[in-house]
Structure formats: C-alpha cells, structure tokens
PDB file of C-alpha atoms in Angstrom:
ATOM      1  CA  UNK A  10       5.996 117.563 -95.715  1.00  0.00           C
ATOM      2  CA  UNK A  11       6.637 113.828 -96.641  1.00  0.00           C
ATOM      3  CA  UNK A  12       4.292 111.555 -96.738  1.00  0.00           C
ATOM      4  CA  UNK A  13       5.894 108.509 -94.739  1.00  0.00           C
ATOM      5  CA  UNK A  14       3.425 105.488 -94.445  1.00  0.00           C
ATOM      6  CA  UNK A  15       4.687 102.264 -91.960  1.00  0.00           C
ATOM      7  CA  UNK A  16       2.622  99.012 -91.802  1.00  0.00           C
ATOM      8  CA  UNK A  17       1.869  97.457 -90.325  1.00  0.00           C
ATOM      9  CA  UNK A  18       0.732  99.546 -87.251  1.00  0.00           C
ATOM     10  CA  UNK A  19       1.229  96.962 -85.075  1.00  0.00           C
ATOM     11  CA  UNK A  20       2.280  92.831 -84.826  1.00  0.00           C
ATOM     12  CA  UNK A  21       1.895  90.323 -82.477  1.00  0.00           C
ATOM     13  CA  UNK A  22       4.626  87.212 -83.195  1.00  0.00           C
ATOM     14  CA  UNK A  23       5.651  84.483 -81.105  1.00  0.00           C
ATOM     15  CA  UNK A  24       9.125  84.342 -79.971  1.00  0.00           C
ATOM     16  CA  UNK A  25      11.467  82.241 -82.778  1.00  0.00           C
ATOM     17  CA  UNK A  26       8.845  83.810 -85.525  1.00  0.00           C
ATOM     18  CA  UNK A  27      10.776  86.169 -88.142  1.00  0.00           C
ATOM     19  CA  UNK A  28       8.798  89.144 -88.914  1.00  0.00           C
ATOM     20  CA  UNK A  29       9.390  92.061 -91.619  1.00  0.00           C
ATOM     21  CA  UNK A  30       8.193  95.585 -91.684  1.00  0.00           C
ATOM     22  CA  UNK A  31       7.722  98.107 -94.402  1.00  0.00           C
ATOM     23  CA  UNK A  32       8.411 101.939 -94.757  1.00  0.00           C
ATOM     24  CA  UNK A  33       7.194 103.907 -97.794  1.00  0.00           C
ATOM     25  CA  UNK A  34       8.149 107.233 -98.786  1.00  0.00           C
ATOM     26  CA  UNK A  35       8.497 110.054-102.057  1.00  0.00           C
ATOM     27  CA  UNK A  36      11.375 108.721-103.920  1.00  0.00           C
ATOM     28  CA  UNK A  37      11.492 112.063-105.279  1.00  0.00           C
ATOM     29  CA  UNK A  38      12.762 113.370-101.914  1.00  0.00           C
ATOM     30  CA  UNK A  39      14.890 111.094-100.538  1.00  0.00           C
ATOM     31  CA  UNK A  40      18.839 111.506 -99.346  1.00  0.00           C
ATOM     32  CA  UNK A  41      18.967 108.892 -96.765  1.00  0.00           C
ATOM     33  CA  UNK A  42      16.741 106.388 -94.661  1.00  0.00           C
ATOM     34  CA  UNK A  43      17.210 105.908 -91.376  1.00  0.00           C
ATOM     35  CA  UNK A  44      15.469 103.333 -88.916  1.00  0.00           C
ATOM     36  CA  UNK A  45      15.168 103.283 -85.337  1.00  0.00           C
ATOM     37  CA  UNK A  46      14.283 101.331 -81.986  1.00  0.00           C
ATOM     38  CA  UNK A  47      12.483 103.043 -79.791  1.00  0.00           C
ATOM     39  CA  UNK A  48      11.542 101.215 -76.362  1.00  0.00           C
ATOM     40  CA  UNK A  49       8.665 102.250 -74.156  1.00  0.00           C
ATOM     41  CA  UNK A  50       9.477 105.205 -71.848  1.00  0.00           C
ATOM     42  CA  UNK A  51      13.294 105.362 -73.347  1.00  0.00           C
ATOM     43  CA  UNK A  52      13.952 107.611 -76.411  1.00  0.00           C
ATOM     44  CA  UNK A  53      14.722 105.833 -79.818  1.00  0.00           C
ATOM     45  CA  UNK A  54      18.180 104.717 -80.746  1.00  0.00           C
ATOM     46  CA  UNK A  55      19.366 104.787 -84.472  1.00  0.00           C
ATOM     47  CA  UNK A  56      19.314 101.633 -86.001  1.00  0.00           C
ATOM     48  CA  UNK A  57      20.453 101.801 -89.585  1.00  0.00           C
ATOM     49  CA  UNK A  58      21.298 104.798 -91.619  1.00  0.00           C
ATOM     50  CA  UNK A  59      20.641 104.124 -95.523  1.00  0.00           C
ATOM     51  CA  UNK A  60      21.907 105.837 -98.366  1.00  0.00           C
ATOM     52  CA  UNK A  61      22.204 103.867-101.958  1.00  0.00           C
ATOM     53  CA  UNK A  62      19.643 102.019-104.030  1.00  0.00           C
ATOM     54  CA  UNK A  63      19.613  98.542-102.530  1.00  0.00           C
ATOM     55  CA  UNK A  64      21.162  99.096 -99.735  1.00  0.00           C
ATOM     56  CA  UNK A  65      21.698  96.544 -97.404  1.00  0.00           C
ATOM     57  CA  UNK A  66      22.627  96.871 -93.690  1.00  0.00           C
ATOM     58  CA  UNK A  67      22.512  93.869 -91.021  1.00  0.00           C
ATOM     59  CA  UNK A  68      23.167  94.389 -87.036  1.00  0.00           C
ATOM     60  CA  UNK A  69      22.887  90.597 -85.438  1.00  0.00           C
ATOM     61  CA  UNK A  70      19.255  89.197 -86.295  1.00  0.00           C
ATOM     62  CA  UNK A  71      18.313  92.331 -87.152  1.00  0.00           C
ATOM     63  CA  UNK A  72      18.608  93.809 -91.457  1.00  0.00           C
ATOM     64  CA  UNK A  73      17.035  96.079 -94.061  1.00  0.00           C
ATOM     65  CA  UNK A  74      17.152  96.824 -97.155  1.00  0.00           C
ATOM     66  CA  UNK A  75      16.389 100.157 -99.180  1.00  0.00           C
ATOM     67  CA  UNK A  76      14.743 100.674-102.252  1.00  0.00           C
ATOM     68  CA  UNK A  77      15.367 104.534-103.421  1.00  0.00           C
ATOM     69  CA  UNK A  78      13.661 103.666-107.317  1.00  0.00           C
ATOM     70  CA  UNK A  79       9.663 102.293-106.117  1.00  0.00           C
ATOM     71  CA  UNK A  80      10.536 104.169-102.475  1.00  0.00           C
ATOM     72  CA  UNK A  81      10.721 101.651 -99.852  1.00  0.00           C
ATOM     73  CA  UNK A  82      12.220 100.278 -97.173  1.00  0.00           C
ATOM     74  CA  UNK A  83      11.838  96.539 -95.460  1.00  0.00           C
ATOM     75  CA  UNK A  84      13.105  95.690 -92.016  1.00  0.00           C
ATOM     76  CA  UNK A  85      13.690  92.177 -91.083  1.00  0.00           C
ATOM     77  CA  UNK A  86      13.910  90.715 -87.720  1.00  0.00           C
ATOM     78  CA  UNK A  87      15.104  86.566 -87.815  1.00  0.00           C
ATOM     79  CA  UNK A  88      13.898  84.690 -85.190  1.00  0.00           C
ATOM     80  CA  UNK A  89      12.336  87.422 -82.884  1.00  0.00           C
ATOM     81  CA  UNK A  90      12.689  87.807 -78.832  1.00  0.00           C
ATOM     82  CA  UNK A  91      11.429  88.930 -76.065  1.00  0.00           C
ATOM     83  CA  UNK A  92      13.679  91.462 -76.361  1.00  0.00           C
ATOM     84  CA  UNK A  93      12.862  92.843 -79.548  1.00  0.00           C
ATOM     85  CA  UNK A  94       9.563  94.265 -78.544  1.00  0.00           C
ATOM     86  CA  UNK A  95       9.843  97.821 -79.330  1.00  0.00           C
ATOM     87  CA  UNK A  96       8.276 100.383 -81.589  1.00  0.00           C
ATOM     88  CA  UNK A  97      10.293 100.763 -84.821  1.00  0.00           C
ATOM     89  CA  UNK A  98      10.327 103.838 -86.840  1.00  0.00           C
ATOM     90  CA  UNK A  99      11.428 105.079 -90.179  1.00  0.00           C
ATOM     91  CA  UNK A 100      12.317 108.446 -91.060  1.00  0.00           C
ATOM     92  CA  UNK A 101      13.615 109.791 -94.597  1.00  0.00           C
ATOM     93  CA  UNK A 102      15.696 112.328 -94.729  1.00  0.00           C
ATOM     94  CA  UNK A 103      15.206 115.221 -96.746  1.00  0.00           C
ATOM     95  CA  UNK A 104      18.244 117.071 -96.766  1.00  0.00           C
ATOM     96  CA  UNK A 105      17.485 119.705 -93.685  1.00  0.00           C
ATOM     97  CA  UNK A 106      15.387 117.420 -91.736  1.00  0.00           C
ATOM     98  CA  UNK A 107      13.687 114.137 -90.877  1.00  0.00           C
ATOM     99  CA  UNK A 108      10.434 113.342 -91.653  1.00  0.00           C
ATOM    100  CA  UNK A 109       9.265 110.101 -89.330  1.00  0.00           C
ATOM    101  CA  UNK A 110       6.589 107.430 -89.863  1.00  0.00           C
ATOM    102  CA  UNK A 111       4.079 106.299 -87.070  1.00  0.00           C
ATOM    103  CA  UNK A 112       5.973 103.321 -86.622  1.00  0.00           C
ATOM    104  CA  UNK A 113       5.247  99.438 -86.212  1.00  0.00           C
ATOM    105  CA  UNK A 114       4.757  98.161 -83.213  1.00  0.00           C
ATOM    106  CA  UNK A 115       6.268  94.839 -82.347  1.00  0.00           C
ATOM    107  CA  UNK A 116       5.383  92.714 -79.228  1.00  0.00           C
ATOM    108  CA  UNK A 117       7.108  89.449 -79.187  1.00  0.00           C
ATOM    109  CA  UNK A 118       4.973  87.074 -77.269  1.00  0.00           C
ATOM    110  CA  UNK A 119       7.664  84.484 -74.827  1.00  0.00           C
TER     111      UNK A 119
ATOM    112  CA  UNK B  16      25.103 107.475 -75.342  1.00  0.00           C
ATOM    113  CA  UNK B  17      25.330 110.390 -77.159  1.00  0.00           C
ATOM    114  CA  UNK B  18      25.547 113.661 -74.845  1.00  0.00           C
ATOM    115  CA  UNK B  19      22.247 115.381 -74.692  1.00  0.00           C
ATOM    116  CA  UNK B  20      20.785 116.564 -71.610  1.00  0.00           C
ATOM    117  CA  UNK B  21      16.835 117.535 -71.306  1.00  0.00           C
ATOM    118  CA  UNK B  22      15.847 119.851 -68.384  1.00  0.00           C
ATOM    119  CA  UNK B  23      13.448 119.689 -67.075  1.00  0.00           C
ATOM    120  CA  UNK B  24      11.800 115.993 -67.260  1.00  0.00           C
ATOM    121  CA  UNK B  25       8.823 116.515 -66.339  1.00  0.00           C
ATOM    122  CA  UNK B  26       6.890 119.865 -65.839  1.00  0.00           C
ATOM    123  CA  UNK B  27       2.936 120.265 -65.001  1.00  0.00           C
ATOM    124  CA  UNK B  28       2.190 123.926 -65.782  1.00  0.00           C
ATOM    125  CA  UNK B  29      -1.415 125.759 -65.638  1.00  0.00           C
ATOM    126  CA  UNK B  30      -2.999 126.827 -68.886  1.00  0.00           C
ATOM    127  CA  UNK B  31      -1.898 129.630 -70.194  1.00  0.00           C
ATOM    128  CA  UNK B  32       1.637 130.464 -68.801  1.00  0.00           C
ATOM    129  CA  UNK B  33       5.078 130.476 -70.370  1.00  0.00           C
ATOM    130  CA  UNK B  34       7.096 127.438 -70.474  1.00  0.00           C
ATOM    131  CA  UNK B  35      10.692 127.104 -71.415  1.00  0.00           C
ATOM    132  CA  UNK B  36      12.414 123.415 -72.361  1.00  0.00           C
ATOM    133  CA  UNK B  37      15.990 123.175 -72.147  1.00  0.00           C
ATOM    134  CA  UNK B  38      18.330 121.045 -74.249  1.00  0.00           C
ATOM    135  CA  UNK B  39      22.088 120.650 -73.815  1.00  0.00           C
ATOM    136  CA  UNK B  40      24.665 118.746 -75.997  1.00  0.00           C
ATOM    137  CA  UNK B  41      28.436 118.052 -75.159  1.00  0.00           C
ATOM    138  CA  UNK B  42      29.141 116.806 -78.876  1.00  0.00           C
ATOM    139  CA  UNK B  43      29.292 120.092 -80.420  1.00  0.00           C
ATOM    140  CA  UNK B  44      26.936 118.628 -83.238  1.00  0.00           C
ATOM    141  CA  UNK B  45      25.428 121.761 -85.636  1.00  0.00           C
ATOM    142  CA  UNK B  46      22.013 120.463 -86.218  1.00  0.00           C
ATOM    143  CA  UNK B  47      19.446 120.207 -83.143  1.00  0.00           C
ATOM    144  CA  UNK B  48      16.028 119.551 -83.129  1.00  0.00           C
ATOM    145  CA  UNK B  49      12.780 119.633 -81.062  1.00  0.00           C
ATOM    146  CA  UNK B  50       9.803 116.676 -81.354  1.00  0.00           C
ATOM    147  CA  UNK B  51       7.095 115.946 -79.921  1.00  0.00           C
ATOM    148  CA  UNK B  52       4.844 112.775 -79.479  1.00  0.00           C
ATOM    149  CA  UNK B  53       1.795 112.414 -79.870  1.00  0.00           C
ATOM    150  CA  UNK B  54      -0.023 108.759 -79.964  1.00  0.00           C
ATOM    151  CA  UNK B  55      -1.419 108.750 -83.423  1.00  0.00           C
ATOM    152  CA  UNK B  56       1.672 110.979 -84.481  1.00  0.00           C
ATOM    153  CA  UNK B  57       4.592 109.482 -84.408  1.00  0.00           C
ATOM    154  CA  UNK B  58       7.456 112.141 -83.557  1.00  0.00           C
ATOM    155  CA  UNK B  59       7.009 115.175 -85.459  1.00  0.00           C
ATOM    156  CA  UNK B  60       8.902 117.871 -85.858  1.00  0.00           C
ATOM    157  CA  UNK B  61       8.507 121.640 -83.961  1.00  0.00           C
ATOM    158  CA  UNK B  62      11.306 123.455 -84.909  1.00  0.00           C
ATOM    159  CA  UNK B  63      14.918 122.509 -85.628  1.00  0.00           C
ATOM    160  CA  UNK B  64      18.006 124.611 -85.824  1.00  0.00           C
ATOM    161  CA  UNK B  65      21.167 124.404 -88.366  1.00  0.00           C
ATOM    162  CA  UNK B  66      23.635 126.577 -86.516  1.00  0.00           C
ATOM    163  CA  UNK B  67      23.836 129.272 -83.725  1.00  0.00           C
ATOM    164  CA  UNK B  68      20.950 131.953 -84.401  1.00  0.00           C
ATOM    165  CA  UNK B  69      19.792 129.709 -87.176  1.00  0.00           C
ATOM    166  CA  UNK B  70      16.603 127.743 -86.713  1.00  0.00           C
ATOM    167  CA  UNK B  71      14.147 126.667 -89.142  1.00  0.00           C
ATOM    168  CA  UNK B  72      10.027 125.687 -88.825  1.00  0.00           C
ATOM    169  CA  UNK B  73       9.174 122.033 -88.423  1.00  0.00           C
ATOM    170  CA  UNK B  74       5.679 120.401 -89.451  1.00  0.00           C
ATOM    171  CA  UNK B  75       4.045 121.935 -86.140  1.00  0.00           C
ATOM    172  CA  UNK B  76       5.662 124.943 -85.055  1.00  0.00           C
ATOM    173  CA  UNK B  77       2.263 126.603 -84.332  1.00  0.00           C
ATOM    174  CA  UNK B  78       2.946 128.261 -80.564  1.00  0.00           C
ATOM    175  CA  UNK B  79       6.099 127.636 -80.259  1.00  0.00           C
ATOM    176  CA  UNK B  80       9.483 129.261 -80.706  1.00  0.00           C
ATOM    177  CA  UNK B  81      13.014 128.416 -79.843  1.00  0.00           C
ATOM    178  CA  UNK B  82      16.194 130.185 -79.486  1.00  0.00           C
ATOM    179  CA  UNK B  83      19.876 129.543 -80.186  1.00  0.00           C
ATOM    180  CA  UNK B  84      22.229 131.127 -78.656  1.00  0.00           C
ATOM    181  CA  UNK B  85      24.893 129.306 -78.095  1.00  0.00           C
ATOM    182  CA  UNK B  86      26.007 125.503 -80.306  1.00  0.00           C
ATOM    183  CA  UNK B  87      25.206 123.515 -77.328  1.00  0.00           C
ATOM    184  CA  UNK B  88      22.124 124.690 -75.795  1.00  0.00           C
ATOM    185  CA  UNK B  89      18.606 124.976 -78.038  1.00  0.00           C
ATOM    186  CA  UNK B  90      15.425 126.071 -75.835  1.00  0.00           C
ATOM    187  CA  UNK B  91      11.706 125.766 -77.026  1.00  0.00           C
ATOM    188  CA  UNK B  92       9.336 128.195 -75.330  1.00  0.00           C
ATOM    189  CA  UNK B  93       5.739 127.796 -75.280  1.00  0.00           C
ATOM    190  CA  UNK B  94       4.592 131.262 -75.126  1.00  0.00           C
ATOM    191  CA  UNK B  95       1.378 130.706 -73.608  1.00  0.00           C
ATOM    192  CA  UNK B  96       0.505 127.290 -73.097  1.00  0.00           C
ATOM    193  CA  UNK B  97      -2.642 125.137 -74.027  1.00  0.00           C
ATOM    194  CA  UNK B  98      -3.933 122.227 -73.177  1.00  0.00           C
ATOM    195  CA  UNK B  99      -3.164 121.134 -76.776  1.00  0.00           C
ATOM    196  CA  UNK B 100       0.487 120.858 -75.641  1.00  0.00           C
ATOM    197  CA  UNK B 101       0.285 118.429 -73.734  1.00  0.00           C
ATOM    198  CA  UNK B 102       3.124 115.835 -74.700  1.00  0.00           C
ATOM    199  CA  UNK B 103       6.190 113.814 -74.588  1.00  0.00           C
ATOM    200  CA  UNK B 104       9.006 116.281 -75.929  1.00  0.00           C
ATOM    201  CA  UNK B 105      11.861 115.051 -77.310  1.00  0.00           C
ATOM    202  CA  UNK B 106      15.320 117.139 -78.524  1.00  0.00           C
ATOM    203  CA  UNK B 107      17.645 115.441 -81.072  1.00  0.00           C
ATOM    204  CA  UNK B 108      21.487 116.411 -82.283  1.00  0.00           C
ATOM    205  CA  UNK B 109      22.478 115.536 -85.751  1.00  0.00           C
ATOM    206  CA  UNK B 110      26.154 115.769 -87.108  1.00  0.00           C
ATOM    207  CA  UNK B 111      25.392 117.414 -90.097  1.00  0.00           C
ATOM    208  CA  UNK B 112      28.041 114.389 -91.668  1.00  0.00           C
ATOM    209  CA  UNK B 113      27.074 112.471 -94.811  1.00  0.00           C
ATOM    210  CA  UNK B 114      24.943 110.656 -93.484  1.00  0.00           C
ATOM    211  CA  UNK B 115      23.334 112.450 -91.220  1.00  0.00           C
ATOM    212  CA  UNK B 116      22.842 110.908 -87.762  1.00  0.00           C
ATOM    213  CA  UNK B 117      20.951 112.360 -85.423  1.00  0.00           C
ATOM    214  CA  UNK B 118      20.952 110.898 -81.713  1.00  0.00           C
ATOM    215  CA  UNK B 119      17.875 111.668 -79.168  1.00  0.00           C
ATOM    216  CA  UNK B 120      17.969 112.990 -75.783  1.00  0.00           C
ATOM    217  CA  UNK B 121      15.630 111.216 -72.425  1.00  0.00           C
ATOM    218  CA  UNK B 122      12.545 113.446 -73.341  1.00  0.00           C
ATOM    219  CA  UNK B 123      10.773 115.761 -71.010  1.00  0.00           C
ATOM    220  CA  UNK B 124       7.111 114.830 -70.313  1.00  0.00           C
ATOM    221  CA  UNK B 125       5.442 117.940 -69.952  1.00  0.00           C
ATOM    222  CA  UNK B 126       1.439 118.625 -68.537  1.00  0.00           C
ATOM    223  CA  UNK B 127      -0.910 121.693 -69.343  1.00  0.00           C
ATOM    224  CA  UNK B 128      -3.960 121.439 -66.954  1.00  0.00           C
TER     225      UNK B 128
END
C-alpha cells in the first residue's frame, strides 16, 4: 500500500484568488500520477495523467507539475471560480493499480 | 463520457444478506475496478480485475468478492452484509495503455440497516 498524503484537507478562497495543492507519494513506486475532479454527488473525472520528471500539463486555468525525484505533485488553479469548487484527488499509479489520496477540498467563495 | 453503467444505484439491504453490484462497460477496456468511499477515506480500492477470470485484492477486500466472467461486466458480491458496508461504491475501467487511464462509472449508494 502507498502512502499518498494531500494537503491541504480543505481551502476556502475567494473567487479571482489562485490557489495550489500538493500530493506526496513513494518515489520509489511511482509509474504515473494522475489527478482528478471530483464534484459532489457526480463521480470524479480525470484531470491530468503524469508520467516524466517535471512534467508539466495545463487544461485552461487549471496546471500541475510532477516531481518523480523528492515525490510530489503541485496543482495550480489561476484565478479560481465558482465553478471550481470540487474535491481534487491524486492517485499514483503503481503499475497494477491506483493508490488515491484523501483529497483537497476546494470551495470557492463568489 | 466514458461507457460504464452501475446497477443498481441505490440499494438498502438488511444486515446480513447477500448483495450483488453490477458494473457494465461498452469500451472493451481490460482493467476494471471496484471503490468505495468512505469520508475520512478517500476512494480505496476493493478488488480490481486485469482480464476475464483475472482479478486481484485491493487495500480492503475483507468481505467481499467479485467475479469476471465476461470483459464487460465485473460484479462485487457482499456475501453477507454488515453494517460496516455501508458506502458510496464506485466501479472504474482503465485501458491498460501507457498511461493508464482509468474513467469512473455514476456510483451506486448502497445501505446496510
């Protein structure tokens, strides 16, 4: 079992604010990264999928970046709305399944 | 969206009796899993399967099993369920590509009373 840590738990930014999350996991294990976007009472949708040692992937105000060496992950959000509030989740993969953090929690406040 | 089918949605069931989830793909993906959630928890993994009639533990496969019989159907049975198991179950596909994505299904919301 991984150990994959998230934090923090949960944030509270006004809308316009950017905001960045972190995922940290065994770089001993790792394949892949993935993030995802999970919405209340929906199921969550893949956000990134990252493989190489500074990685970095960007989808509209929304980026990360990967760091396979020290074992992290950051996720950025630029100038956060409404729209954004979600739970976001990590998950390494370790090459026959995924092991998934607790997740931050983002409510952006109108 | 990604073709994956949970049945049934949402199931109350009495302590204690057998209970069978069913998940159905169209995409003809080789890897399927079964989560739950669990506030706290996160998603974590039950049991997961890597081909027909090949299936694997997860991180909490404690009274649970699943079957495979066929690539796009993977069921998880509770055997005898517990209060315990109370949850928020969700099934996933992967593609087994490089990289691996794996896509989730609506989640069925299941109730041991």
């Amino acid at each position: 079992i991984l150990n994959v840590e998230q934090s923090p738990q949960s944030l509270h930014v006004q809308e316009g604010d950017s905001t960045n999350f972190t995922c940290s996991f065994p770089s001993s294990n790792f394949y892949a990264l993935h993030w995802y976007r999970w919405e209340t009472a929906k199921s969550p949708e893949a956000l990134f999928v990252m493989t190489l040692n500074g990685d970095e992937k960007k989808k509209g105000r929304i980026s990360a970046t990967l760091n396979t060496k020290e074992g992290y992950s950051y996720l950025y959000i630029k100038g956060s709305q409404p729209e954004d509030s979600a739970t976001y989740l990590c998950a390494p993969w370790a090459g026959n399944q995924f092991y998934f953090g607790t997740g931050t929690s983002l409510m952006v406040i109108p | 969206d990604a073709g994956i089918t949970q049945s049934p949605r949402h199931k109350v069931t009495e302590t204690g009796t057998p209970v069978t989830l069913r998940c159905h793909q169209t995409e003809n993906h080789r890897y399927m899993y079964w989560y739950r959630q669990d506030p706290g928890h996160g998603l974590r993994l039950i049991h997961y399967s890597y081909g027909v009639k090949d299936t694997d533990k997860g991180e909490v496969s404690d009274g649970y099993s699943v079957s495979r019989s066929k690539t796009e159907d993977f069921l998880l049975t509770l055997e005898s369920a517990t209060s315990s198991q109370t949850s928020v179950y969700f099934c996933a596909i992967g593609s087994g590509g490089d990289p691996h994505e794996q896509y989730f299904g609506p989640g069925t919301r299941l109730t041991v009373t």
